[in-house]
PDB file of C-alpha atoms in Angstrom:
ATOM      1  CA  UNK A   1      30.227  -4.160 -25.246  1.00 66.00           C
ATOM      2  CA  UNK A   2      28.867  -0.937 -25.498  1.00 85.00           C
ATOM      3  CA  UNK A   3      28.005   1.061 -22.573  1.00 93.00           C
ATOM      4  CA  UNK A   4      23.954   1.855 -22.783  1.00 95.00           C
ATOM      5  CA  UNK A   5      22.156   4.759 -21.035  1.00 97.00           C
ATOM      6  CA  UNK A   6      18.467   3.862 -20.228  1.00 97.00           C
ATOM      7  CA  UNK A   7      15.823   6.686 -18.469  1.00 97.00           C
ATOM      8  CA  UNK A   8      12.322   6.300 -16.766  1.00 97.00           C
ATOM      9  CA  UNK A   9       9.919   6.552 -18.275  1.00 97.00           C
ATOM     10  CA  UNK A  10       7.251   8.742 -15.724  1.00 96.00           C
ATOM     11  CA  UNK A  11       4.380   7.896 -17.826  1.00 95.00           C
ATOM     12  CA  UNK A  12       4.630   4.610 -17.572  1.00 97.00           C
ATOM     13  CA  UNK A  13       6.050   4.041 -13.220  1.00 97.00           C
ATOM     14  CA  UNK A  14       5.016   4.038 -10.166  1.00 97.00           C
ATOM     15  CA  UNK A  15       6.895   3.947  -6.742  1.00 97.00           C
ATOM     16  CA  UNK A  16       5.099   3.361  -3.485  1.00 96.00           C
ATOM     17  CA  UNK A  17       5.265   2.859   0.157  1.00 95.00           C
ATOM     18  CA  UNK A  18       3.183   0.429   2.225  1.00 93.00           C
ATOM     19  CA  UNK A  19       2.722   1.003   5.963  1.00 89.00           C
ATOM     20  CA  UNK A  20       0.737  -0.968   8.801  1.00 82.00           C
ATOM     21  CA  UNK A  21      -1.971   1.576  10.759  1.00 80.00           C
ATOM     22  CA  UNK A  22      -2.838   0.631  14.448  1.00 77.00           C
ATOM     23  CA  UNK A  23      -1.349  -2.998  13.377  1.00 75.00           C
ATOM     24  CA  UNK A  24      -4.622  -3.558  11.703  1.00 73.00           C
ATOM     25  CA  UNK A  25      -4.419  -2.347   8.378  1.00 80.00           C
ATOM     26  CA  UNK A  26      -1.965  -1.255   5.088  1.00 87.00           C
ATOM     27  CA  UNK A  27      -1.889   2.520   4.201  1.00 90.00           C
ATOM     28  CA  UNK A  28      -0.558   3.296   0.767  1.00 93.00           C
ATOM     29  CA  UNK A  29       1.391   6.152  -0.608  1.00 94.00           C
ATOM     30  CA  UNK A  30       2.662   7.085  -3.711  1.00 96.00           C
ATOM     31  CA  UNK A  31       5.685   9.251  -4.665  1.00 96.00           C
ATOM     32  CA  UNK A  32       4.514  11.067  -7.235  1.00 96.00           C
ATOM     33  CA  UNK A  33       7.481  12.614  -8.662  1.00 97.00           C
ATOM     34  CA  UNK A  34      10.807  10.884  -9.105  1.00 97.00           C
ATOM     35  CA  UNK A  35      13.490  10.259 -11.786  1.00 97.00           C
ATOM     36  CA  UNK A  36      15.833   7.676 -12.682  1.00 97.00           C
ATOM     37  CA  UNK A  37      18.968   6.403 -14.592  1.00 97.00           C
ATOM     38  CA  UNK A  38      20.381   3.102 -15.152  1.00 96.00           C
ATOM     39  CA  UNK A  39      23.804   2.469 -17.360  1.00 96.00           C
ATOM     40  CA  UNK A  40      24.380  -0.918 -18.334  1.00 95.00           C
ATOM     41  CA  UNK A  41      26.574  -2.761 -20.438  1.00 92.00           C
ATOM     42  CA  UNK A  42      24.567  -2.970 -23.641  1.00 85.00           C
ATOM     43  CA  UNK A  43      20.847  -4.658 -22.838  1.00 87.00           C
ATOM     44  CA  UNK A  44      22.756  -6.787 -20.033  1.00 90.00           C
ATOM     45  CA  UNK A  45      21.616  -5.614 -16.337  1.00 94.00           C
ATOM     46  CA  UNK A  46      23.787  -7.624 -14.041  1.00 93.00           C
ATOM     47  CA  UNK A  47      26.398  -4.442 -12.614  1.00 93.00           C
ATOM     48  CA  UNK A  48      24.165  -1.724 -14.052  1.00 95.00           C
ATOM     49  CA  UNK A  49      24.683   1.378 -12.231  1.00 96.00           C
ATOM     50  CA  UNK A  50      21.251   3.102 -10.926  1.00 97.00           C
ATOM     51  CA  UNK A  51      20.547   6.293  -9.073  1.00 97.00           C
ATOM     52  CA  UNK A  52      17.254   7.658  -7.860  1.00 97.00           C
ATOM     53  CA  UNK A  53      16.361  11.160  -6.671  1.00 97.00           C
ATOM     54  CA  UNK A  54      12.354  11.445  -5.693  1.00 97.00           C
ATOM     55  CA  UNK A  55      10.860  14.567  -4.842  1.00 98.00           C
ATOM     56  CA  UNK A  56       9.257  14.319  -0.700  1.00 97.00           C
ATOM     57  CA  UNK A  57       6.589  17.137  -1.626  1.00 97.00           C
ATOM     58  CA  UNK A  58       4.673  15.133  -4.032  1.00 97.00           C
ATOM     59  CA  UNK A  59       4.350  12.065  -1.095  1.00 96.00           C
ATOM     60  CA  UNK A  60       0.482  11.418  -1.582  1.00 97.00           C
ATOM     61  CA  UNK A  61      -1.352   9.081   0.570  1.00 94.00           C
ATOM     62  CA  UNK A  62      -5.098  10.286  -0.717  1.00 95.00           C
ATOM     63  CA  UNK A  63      -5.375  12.057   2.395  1.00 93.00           C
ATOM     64  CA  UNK A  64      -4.312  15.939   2.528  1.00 96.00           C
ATOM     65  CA  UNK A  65      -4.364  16.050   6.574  1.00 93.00           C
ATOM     66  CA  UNK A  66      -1.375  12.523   6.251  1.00 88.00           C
ATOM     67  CA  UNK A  67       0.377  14.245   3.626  1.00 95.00           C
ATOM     68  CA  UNK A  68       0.723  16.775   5.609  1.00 95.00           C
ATOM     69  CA  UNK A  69       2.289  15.412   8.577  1.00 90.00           C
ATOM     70  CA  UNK A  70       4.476  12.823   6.859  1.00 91.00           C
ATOM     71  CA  UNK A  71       5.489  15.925   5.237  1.00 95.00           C
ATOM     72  CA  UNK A  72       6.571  17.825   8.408  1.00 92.00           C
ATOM     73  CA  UNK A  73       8.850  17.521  11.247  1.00 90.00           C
ATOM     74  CA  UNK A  74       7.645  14.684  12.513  1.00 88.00           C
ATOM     75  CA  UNK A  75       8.250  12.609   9.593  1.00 89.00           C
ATOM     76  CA  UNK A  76      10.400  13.753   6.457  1.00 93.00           C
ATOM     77  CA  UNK A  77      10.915  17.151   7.099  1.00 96.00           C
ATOM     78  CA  UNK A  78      10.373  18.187   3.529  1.00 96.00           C
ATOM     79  CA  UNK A  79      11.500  21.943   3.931  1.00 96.00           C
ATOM     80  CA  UNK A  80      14.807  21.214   5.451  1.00 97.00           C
ATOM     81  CA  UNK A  81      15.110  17.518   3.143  1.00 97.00           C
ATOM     82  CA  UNK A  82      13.256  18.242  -0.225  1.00 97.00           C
ATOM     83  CA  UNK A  83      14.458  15.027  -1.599  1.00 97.00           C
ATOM     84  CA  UNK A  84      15.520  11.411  -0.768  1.00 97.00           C
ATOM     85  CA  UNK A  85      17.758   9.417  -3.178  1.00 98.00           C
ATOM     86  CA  UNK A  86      19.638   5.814  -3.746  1.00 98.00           C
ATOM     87  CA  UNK A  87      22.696   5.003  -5.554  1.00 98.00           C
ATOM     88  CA  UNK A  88      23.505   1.416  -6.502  1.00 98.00           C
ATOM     89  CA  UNK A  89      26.493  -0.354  -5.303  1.00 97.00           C
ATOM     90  CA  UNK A  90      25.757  -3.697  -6.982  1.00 97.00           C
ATOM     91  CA  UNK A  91      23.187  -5.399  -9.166  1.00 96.00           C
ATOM     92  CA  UNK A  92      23.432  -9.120  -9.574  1.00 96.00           C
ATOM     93  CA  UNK A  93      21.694 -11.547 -10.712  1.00 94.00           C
ATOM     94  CA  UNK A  94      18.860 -14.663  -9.218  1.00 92.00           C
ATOM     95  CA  UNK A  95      17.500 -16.286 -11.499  1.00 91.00           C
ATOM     96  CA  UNK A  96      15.718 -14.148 -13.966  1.00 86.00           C
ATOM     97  CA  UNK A  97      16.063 -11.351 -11.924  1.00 91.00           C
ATOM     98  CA  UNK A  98      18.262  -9.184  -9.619  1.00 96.00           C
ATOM     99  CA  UNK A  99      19.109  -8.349  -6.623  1.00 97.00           C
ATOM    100  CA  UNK A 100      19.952  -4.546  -6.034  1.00 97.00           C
ATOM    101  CA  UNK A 101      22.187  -3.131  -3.313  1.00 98.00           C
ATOM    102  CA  UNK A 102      22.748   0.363  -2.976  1.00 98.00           C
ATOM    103  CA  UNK A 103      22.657   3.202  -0.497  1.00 98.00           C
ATOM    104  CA  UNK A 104      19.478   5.307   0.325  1.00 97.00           C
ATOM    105  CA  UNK A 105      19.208   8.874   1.804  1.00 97.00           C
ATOM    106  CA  UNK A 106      16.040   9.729   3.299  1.00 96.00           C
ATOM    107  CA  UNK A 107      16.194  12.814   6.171  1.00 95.00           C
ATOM    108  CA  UNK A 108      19.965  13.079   5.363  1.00 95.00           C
ATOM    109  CA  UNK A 109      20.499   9.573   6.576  1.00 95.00           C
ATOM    110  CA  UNK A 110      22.195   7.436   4.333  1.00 97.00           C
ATOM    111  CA  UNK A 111      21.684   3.590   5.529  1.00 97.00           C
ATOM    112  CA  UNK A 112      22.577   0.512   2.772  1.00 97.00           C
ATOM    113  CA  UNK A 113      19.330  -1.369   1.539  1.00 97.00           C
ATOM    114  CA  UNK A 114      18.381  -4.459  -0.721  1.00 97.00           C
ATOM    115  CA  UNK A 115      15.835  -4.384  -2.968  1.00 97.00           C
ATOM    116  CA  UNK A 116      14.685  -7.882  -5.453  1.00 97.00           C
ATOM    117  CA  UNK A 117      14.424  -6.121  -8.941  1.00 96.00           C
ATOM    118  CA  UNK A 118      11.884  -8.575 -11.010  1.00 97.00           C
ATOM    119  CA  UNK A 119      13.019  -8.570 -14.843  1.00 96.00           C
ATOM    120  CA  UNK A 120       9.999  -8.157 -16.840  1.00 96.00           C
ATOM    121  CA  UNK A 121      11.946  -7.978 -19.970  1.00 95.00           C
ATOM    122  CA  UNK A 122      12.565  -5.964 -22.906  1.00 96.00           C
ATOM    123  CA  UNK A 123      10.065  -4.671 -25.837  1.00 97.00           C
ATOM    124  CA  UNK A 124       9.914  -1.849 -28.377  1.00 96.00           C
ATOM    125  CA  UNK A 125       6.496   0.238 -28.242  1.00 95.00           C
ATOM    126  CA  UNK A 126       4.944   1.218 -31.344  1.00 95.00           C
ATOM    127  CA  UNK A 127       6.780   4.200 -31.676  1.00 94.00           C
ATOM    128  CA  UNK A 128      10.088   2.778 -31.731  1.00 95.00           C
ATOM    129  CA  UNK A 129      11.179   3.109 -28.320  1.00 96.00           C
ATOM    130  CA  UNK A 130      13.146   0.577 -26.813  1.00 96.00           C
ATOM    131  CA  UNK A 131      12.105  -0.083 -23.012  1.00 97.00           C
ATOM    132  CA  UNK A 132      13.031  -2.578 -20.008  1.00 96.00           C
ATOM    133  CA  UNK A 133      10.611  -3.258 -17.353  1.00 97.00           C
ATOM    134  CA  UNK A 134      11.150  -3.914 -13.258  1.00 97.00           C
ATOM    135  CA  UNK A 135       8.833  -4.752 -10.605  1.00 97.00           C
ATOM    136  CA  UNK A 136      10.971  -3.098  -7.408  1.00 97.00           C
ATOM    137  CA  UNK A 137      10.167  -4.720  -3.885  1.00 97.00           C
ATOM    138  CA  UNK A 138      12.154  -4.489  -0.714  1.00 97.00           C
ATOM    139  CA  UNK A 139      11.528  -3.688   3.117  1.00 97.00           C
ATOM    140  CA  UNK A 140      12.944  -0.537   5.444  1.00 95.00           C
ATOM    141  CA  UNK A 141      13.255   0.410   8.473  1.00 92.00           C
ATOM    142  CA  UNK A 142      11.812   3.920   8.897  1.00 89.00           C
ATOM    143  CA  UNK A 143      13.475   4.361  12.397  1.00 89.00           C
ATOM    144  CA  UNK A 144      16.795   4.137  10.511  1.00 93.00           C
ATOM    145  CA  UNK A 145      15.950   7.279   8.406  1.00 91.00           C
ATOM    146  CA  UNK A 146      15.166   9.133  11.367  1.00 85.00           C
ATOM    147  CA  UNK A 147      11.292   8.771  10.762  1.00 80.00           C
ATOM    148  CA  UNK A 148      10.626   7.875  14.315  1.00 78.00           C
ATOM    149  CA  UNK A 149       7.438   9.401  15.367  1.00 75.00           C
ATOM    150  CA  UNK A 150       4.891   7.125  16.808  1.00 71.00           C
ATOM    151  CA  UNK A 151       2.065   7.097  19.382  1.00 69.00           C
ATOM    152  CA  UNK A 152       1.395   4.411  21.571  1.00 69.00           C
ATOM    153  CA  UNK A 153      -2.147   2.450  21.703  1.00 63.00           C
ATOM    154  CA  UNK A 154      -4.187   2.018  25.222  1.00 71.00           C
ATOM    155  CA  UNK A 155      -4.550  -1.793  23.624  1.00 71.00           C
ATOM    156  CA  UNK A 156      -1.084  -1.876  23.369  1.00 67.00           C
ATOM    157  CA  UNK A 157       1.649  -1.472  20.074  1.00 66.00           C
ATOM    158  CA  UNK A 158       2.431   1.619  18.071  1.00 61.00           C
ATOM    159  CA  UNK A 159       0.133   3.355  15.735  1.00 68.00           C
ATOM    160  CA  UNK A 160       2.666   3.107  13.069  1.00 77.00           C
ATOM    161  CA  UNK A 161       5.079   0.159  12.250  1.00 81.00           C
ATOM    162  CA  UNK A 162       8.616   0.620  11.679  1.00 86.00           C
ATOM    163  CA  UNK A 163       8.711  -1.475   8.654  1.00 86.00           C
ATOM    164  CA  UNK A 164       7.768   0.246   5.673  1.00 92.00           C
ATOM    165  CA  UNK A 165       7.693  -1.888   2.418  1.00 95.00           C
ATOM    166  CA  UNK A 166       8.571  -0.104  -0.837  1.00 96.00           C
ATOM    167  CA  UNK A 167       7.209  -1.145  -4.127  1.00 97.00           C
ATOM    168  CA  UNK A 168       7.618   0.032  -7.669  1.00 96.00           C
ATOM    169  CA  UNK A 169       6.620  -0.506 -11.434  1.00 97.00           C
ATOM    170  CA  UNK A 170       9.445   0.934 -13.397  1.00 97.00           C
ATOM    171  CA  UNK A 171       9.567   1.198 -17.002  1.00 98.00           C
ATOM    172  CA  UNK A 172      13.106   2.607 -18.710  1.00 98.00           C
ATOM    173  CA  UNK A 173      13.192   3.758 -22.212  1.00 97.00           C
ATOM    174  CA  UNK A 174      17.157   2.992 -23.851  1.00 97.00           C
ATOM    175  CA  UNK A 175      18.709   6.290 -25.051  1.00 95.00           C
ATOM    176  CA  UNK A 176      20.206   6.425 -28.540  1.00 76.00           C
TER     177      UNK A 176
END
């Protein structure tokens, strides 16, 4: 079988973050810009290869002052690590979809993750364009990335939890 190159599609994906606030609420944030690759063996994902590269400057959370400061220092460090990135190491499948091991860098730490990759199949858009579809859902630890800032509460807990879920709508367009 042929091997088959496939590409995001920007247009059409979306990667975010999900974080708990004062243990009380869910703060989103989007990475705005980011790229993608997948190879598979013809239109066959189970050991497709994917890498990721996302660009920490266009973090947005809808809040300029957050951006900011997940931005500096404190959190990613975006001048001295412009960009975080994950490289597959398997991709196998449950059921009608996958599961996806690989290694992400955030900060210049490179930890192993798992991530479920939904399936949402495969269609041709009107004009011509082959495209596979994945809903992308998985759980971090941001302390293991070296995102460890934090404040502690006078009612007890942190101000930020450690566990950051990640989230994404990714569309891939197959490459002639």
């Amino acid at each position: 079988m042929a091997t088959t190159k496939w590409t995001l599609d920007p247009t059409h994906s979306e990667l975010q973050f999900k974080v708990k606030h004062l243990m009380i609420t869910t703060v989103t944030g989007n990475l705005k810009s980011f790229t993608a690759e997948l190879t598979s063996e013809g239109d066959e994902f189970e050991q497709a290869e994917i890498s990721f590269n996302g660009d920490i400057s266009s973090l947005d959370t809808g809040n300029t002052d957050r951006d900011n400061h997940l931005k500096s220092g404190d959190f990613f460090d975006a001048e001295q690590f412009p960009a975080m990135s994950f490289k597959s190491s398997s991709m196998e499948k449950d059921g009608d979809d996958y599961i996806l091991k690989g290694d992400l860098t955030i900060k210049g730490e490179t930890k192993p993750v798992k991530l479920t990759a939904e399936f949402g199949g495969i269609a041709t858009d009107p004009w011509g364009n082959t495209k596979a579809g994945f809903t992308l859902s998985g759980k971090i630890n941001r302390n293991d990335f070296g995102l460890t800032w934090n404040a502690a509460l006078e009612t007890g807990g942190v101000m930020v939890s450690e566990e950051v879920r990640i989230l994404g709508e990714l569309q891939f367009v197959k490459q002639a």
